[in-house]
CSV table of C-alpha atoms and ligand atoms in Angstrom, one decimal:
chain,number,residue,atom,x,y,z
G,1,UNK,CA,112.3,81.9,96.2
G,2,UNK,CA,112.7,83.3,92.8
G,3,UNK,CA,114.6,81.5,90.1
G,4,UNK,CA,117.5,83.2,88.1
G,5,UNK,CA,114.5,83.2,85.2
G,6,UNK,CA,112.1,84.6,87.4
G,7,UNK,CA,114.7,87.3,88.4
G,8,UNK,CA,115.6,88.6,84.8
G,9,UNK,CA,111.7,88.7,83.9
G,10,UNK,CA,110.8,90.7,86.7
G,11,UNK,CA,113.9,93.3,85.7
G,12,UNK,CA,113.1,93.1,82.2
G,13,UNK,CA,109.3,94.2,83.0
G,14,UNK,CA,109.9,97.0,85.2
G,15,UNK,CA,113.0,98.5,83.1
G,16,UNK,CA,110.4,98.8,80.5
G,17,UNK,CA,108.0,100.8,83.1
G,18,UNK,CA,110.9,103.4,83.9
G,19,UNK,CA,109.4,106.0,81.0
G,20,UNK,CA,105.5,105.4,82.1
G,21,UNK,CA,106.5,105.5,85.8
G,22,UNK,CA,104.1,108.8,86.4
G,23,UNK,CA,101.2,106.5,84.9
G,24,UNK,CA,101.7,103.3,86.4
G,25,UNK,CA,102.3,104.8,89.9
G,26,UNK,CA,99.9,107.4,89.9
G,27,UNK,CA,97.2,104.7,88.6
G,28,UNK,CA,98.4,101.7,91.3
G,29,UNK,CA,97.8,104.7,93.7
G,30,UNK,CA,94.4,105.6,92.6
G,31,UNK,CA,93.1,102.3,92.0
G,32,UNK,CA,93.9,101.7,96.4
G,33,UNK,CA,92.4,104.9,97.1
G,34,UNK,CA,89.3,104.0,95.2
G,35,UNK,CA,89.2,100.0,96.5
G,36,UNK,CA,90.5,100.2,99.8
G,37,UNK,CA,89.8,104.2,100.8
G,38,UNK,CA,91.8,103.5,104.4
G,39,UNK,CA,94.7,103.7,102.5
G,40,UNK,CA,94.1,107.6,101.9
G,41,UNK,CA,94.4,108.3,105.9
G,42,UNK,CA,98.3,108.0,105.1
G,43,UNK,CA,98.3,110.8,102.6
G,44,UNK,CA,95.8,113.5,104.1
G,45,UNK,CA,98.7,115.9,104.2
G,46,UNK,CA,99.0,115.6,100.4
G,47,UNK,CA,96.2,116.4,97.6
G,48,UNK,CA,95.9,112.6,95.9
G,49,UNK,CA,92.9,113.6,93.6
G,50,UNK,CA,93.3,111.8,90.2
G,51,UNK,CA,96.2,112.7,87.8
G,52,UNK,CA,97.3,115.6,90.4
G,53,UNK,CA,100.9,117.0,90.6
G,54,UNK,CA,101.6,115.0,93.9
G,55,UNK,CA,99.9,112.0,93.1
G,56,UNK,CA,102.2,111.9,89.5
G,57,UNK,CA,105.5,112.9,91.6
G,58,UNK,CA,104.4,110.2,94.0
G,59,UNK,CA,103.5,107.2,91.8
G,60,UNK,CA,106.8,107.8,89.9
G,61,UNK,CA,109.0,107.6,92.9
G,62,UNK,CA,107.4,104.2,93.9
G,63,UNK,CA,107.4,102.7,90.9
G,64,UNK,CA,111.4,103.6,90.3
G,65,UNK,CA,112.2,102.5,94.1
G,66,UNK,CA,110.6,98.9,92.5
G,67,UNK,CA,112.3,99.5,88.9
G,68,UNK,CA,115.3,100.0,91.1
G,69,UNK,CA,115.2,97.4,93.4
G,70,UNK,CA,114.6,94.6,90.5
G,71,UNK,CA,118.0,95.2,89.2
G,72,UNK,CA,119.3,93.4,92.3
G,73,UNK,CA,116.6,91.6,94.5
G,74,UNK,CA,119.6,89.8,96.2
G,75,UNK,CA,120.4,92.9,97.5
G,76,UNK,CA,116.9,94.4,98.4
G,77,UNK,CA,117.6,94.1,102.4
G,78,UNK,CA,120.7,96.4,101.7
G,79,UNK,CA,119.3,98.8,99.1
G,80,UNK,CA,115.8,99.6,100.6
G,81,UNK,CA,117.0,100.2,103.9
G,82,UNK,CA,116.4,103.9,104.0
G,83,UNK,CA,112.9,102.9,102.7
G,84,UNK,CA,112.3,100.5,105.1
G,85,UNK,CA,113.0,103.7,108.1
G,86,UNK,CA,110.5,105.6,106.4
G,87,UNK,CA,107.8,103.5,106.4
G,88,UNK,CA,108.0,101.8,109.6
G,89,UNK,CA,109.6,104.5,111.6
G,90,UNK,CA,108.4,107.8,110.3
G,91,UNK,CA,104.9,106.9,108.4
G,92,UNK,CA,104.1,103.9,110.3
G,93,UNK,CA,102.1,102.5,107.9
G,94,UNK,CA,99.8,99.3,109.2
G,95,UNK,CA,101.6,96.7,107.5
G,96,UNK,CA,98.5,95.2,106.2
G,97,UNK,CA,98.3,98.0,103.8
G,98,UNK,CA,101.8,96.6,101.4
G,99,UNK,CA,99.3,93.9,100.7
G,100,UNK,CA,96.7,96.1,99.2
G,101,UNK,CA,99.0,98.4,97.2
G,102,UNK,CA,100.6,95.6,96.1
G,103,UNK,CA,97.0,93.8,94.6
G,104,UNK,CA,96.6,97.2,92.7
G,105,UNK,CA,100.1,97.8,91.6
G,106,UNK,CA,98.9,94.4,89.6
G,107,UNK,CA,96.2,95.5,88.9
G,108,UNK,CA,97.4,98.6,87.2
G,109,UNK,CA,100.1,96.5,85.0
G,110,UNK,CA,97.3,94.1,84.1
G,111,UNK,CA,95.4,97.1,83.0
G,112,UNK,CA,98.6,98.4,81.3
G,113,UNK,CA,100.0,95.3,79.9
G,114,UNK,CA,97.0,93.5,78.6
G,115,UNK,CA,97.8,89.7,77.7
G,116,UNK,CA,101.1,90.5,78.2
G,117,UNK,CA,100.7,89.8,81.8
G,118,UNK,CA,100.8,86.3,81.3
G,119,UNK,CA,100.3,84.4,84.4
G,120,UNK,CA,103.7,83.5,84.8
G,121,UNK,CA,104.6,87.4,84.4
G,122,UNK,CA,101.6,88.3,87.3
G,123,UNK,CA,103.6,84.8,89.4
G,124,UNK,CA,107.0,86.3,89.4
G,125,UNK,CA,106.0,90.1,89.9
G,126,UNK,CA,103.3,89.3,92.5
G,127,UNK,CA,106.6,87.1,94.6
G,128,UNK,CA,109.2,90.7,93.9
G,129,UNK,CA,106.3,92.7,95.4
G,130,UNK,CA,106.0,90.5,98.5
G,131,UNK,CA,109.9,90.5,98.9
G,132,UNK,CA,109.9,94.3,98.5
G,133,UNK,CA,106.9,94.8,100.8
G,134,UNK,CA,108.4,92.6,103.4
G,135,UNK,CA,111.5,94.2,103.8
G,136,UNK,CA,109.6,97.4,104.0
G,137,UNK,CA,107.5,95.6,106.5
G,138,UNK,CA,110.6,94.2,108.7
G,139,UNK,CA,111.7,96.8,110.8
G,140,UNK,CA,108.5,97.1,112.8
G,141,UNK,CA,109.0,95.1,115.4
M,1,UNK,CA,72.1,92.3,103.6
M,2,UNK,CA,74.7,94.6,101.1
M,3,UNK,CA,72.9,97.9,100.2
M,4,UNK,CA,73.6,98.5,96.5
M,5,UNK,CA,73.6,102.0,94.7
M,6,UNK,CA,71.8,101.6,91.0
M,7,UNK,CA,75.5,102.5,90.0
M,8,UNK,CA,76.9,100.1,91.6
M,9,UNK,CA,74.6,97.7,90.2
M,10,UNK,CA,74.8,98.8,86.7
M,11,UNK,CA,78.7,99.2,87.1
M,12,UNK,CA,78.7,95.1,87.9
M,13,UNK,CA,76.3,94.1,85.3
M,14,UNK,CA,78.5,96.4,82.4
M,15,UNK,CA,81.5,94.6,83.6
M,16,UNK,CA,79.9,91.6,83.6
M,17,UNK,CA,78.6,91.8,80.2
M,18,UNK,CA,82.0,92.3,78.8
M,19,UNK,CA,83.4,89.1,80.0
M,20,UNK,CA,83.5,86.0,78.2
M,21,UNK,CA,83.1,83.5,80.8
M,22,UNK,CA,84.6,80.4,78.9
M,23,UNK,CA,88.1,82.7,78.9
M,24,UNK,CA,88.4,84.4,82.2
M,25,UNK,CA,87.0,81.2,84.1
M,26,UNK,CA,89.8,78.9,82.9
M,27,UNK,CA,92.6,82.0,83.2
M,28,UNK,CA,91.7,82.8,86.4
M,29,UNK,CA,91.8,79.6,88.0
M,30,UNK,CA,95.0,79.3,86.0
M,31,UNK,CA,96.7,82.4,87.5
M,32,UNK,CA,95.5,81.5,91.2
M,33,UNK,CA,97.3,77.7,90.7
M,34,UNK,CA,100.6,79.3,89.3
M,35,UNK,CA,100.7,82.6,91.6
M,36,UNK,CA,100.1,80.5,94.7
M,37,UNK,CA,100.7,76.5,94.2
M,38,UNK,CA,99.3,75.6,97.4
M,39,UNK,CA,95.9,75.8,96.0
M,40,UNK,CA,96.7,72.6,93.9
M,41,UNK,CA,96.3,70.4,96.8
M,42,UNK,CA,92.4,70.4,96.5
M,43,UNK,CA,92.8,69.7,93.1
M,44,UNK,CA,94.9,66.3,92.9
M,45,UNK,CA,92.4,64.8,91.0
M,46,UNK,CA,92.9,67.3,88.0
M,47,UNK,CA,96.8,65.4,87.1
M,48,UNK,CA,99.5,67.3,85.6
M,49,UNK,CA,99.9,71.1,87.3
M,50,UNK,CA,103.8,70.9,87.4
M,51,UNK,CA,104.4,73.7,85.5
M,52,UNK,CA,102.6,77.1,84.5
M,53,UNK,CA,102.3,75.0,80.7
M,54,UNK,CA,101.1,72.2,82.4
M,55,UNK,CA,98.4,74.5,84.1
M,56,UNK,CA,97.5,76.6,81.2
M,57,UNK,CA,96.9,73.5,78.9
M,58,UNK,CA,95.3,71.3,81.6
M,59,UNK,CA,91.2,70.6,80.2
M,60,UNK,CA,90.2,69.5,84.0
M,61,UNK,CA,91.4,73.0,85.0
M,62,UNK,CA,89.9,75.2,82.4
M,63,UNK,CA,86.6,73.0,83.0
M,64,UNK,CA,86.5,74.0,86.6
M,65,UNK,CA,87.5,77.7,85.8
M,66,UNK,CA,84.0,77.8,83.7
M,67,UNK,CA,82.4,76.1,87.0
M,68,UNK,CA,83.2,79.0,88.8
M,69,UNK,CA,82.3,81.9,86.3
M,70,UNK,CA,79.0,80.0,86.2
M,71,UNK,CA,78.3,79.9,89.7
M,72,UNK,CA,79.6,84.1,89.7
M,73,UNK,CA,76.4,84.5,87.4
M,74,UNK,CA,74.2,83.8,89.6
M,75,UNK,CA,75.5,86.3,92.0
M,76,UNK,CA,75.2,88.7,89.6
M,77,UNK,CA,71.6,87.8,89.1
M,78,UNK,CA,71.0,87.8,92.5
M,79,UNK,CA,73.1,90.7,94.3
M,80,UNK,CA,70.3,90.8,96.6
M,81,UNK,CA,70.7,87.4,98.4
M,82,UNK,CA,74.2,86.7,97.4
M,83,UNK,CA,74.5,84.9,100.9
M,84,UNK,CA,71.6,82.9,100.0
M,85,UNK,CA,72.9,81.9,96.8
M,86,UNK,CA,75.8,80.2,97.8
M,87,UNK,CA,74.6,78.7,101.3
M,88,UNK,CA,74.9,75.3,99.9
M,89,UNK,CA,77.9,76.0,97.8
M,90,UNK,CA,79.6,77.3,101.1
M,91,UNK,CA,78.7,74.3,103.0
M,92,UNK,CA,80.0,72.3,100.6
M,93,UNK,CA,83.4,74.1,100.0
M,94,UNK,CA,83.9,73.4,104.2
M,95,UNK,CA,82.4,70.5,104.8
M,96,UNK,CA,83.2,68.3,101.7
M,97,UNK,CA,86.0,69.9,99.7
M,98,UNK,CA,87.6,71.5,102.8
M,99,UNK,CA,88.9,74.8,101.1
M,100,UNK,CA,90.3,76.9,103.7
M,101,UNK,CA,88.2,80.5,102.9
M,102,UNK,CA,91.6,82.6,102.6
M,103,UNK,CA,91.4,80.8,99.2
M,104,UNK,CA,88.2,82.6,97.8
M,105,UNK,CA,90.0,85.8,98.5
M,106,UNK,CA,93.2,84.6,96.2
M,107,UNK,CA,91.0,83.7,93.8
M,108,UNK,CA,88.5,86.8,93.7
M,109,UNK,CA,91.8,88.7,93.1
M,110,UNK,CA,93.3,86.6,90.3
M,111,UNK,CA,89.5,87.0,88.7
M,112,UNK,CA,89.7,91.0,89.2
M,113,UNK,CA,93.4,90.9,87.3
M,114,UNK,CA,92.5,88.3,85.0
M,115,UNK,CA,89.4,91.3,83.6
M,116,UNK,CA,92.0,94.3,83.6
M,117,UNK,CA,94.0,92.2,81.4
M,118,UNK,CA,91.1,91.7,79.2
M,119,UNK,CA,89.4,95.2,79.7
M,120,UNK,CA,92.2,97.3,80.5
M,121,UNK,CA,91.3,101.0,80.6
M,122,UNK,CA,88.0,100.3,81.1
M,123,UNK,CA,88.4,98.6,84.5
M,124,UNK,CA,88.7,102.6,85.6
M,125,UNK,CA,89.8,103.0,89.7
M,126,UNK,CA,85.9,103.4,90.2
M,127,UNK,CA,84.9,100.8,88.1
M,128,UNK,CA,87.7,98.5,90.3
M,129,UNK,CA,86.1,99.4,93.4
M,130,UNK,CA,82.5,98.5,92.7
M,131,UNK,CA,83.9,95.0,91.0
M,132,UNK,CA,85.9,94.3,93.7
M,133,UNK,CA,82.8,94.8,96.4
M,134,UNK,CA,80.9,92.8,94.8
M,135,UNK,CA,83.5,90.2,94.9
M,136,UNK,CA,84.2,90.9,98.8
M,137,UNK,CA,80.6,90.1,99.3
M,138,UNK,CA,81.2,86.8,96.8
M,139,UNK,CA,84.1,85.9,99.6
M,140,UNK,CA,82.0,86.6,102.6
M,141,UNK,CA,79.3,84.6,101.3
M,142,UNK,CA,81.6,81.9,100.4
M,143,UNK,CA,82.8,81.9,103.6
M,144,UNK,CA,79.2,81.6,105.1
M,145,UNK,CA,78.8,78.5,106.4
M,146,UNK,CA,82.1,78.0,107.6
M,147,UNK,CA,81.0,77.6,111.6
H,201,HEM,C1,105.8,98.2,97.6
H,201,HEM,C2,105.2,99.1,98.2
H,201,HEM,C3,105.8,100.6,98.4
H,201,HEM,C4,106.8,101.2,97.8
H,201,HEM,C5,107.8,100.7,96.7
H,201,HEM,C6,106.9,102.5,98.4
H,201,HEM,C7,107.8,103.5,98.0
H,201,HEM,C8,107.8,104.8,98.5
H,201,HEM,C9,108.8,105.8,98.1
H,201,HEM,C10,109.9,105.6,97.0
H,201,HEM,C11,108.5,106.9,98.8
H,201,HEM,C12,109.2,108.3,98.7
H,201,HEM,C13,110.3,108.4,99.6
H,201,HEM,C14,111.1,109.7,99.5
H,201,HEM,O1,110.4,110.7,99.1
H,201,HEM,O2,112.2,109.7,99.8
H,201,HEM,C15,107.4,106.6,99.7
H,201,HEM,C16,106.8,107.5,100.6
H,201,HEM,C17,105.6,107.3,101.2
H,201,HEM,N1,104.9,106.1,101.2
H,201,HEM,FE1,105.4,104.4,100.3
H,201,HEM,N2,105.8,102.7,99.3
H,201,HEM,C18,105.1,101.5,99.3
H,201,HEM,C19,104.0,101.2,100.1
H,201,HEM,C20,103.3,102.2,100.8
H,201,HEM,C21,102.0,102.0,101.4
H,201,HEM,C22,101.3,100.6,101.4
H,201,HEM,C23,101.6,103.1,101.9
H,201,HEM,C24,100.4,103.5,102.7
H,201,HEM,C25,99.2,103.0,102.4
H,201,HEM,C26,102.7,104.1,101.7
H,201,HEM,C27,102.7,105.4,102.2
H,201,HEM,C28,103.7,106.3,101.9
H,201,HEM,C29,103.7,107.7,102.3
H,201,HEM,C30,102.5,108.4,103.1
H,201,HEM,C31,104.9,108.3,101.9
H,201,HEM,C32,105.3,109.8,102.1
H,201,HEM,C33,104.6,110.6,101.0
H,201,HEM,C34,105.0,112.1,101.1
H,201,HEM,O3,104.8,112.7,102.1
H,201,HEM,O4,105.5,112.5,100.1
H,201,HEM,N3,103.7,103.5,101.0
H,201,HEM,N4,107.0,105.3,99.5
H,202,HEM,C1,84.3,82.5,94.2
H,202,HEM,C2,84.7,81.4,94.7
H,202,HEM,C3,84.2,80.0,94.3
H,202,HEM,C4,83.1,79.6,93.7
H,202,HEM,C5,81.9,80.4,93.3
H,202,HEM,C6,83.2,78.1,93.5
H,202,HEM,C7,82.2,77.4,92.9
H,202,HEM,C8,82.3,76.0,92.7
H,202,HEM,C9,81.4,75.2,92.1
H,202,HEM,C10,80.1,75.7,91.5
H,202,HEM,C11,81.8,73.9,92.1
H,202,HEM,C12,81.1,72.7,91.6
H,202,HEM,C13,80.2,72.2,92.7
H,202,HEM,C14,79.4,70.9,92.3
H,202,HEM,O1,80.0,70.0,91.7
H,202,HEM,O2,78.2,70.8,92.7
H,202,HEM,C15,83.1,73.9,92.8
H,202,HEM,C16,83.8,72.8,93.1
H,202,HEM,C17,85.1,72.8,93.7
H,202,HEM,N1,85.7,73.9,94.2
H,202,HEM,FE1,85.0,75.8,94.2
H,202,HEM,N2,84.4,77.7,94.0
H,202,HEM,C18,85.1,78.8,94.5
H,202,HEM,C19,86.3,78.8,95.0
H,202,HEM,C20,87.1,77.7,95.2
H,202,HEM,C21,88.5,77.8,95.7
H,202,HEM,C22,89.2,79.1,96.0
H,202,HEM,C23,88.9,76.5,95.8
H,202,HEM,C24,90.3,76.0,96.2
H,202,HEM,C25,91.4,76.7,96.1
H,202,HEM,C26,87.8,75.6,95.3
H,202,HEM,C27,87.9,74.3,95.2
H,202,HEM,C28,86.9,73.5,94.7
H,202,HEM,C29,87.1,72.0,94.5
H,202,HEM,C30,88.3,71.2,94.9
H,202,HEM,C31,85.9,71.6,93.8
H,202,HEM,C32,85.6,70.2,93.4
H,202,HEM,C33,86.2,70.0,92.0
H,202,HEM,C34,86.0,68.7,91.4
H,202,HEM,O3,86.7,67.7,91.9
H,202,HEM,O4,85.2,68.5,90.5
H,202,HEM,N3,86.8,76.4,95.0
H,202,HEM,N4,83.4,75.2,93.2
């Protein structure tokens, strides 16, 4: 459950993402290939080398799906819906794998935000990213 | 037994060497009792955790926190025999303290964010990677004696 608080935080942080998207996305997205390379089976189609066209195109789409979705995480069920029939319809991705990205999308924010990440910042963004992964996660079964 | 790469060991030792144990001990443990409050229950004897303040200024906590970064610097000295290492502590963790393993995990990731915050850039994707292999082996090892 996240509190009104904890609501506005996690809004405030990824509104002020929206203009480093590319960077934040593509570097979440690196950091899983490097640390969990199972990840990259999902993407052989694409060329996910560090800092390449798709991999920039590709972080910046996820991270403004998440920018987006933290404006109204009431609504998160109704809003990521065509999200959720990509990624358990189309792409069929294990499930297991929303836990990984979401230890590096952390990761890369950590990296980012410094000591800014406090650890009530990394509480209420690490709760948004299991909401978000578990609607994405809901539709498989 | 975990074959290491001299990379890989020198990548561990560099990250190592740019820690201060006596801050990331008492953060990380901080961060895994805030981003997941059911890990207070095997702390009841440490009072006041009610609130992330609470946490963050609580001496028992940040105590503990240095316990563990302690015990992490003998794995580093010994990434050969990590297992070894921690056998006892392992035991002890099941048959004394009851910690249910899933915990070590929580807590090696709340260690790996607690040193991007601290060294940023320099925890590159690679440099991730090899950290967070050593602390999967830290886990296992952990886990060990769990039977
Ligand atoms: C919170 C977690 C995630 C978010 C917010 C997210 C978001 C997105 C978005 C916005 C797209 C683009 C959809 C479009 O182009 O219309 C997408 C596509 C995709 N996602 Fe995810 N995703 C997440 C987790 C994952 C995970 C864990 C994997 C696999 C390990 C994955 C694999 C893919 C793939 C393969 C595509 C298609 C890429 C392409 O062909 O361009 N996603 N995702
Ligand atoms: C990398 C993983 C860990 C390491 C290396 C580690 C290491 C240690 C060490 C060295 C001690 C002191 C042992 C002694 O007094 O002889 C200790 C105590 C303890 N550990 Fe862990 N620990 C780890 C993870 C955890 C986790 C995840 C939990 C629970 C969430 C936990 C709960 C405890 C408790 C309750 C004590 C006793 C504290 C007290 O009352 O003084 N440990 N640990």
């Amino acid at each position: 459950m996240l509190s009104k608080r904890e609501k506005d935080l996690i809004a405030e942080v990824w509104t002020k993402l929206i203009p480093v998207a590319e960077d934040i996305g593509s570097d979440a997205l690196t950091r899983m290939f490097a640390t969990f390379p199972g990840t990259k089976t999902y993407f052989s189609h694409l060329d996910i080398s560090p800092r390449s066209a798709h991999l920039l195109s590709h972080g910046e789409k996820i991270v403004l799906a998440i920018a987006e979705g933290a404006q109204d995480i009431d609504q998160l069920a109704v809003s990521l819906a065509p999200l959720q029939t990509l990624h358990a319809y189309q792409l069929r991705i294990d499930p297991t794998n929303f836990k990984l990205f979401s230890h590096c999308m952390l990761v890369a924010l950590a990296a980012h935000m410094g000591d800014d990440f406090t650890p009530v910042v990394h509480a209420a963004i690490d709760k948004y990213l299991s909401a978000f992964a578990a609607v994405l996660a809901e539709k498989y079964r | 037994m975990v074959h290491w790469t001299d990379k890989e060991r020198s990548t561990v030792r560099a990250v190592w060497e740019k820690l201060d144990i006596d801050q990331i001990g008492p953060e990380a443990l901080a961060r895994v009792l805030i981003v997941y409050p059911w890990t207070e229950r095997y702390f009841g004897g440490f009072g006041d955790m009610f609130t992330a303040t609470a946490v963050l200024n609580n001496s028992k906590v940040a105590a503990q926190g240095k316990v563990v970064l302690k015990a992490l610097d003998r794995a580093v000295k010994n990434m050969d025999n990590i297992k070894g290492t921690y056998a006892a502590l392992s035991r002890m963790h099941y048959e004394k303290l009851n910690v249910d393993p899933d915990n070590f995990r929580l807590l090696a990731d709340c260690i790996t964010i607690t040193v991007a915050c601290k060294l940023k850039g320099d925890l590159s994707p690679q440099t991730q990677a090899t950290w967070q292999k050593f602390l999967s082996v830290v886990v296992e090892a952990m886990g060990s004696q769990y039977s």
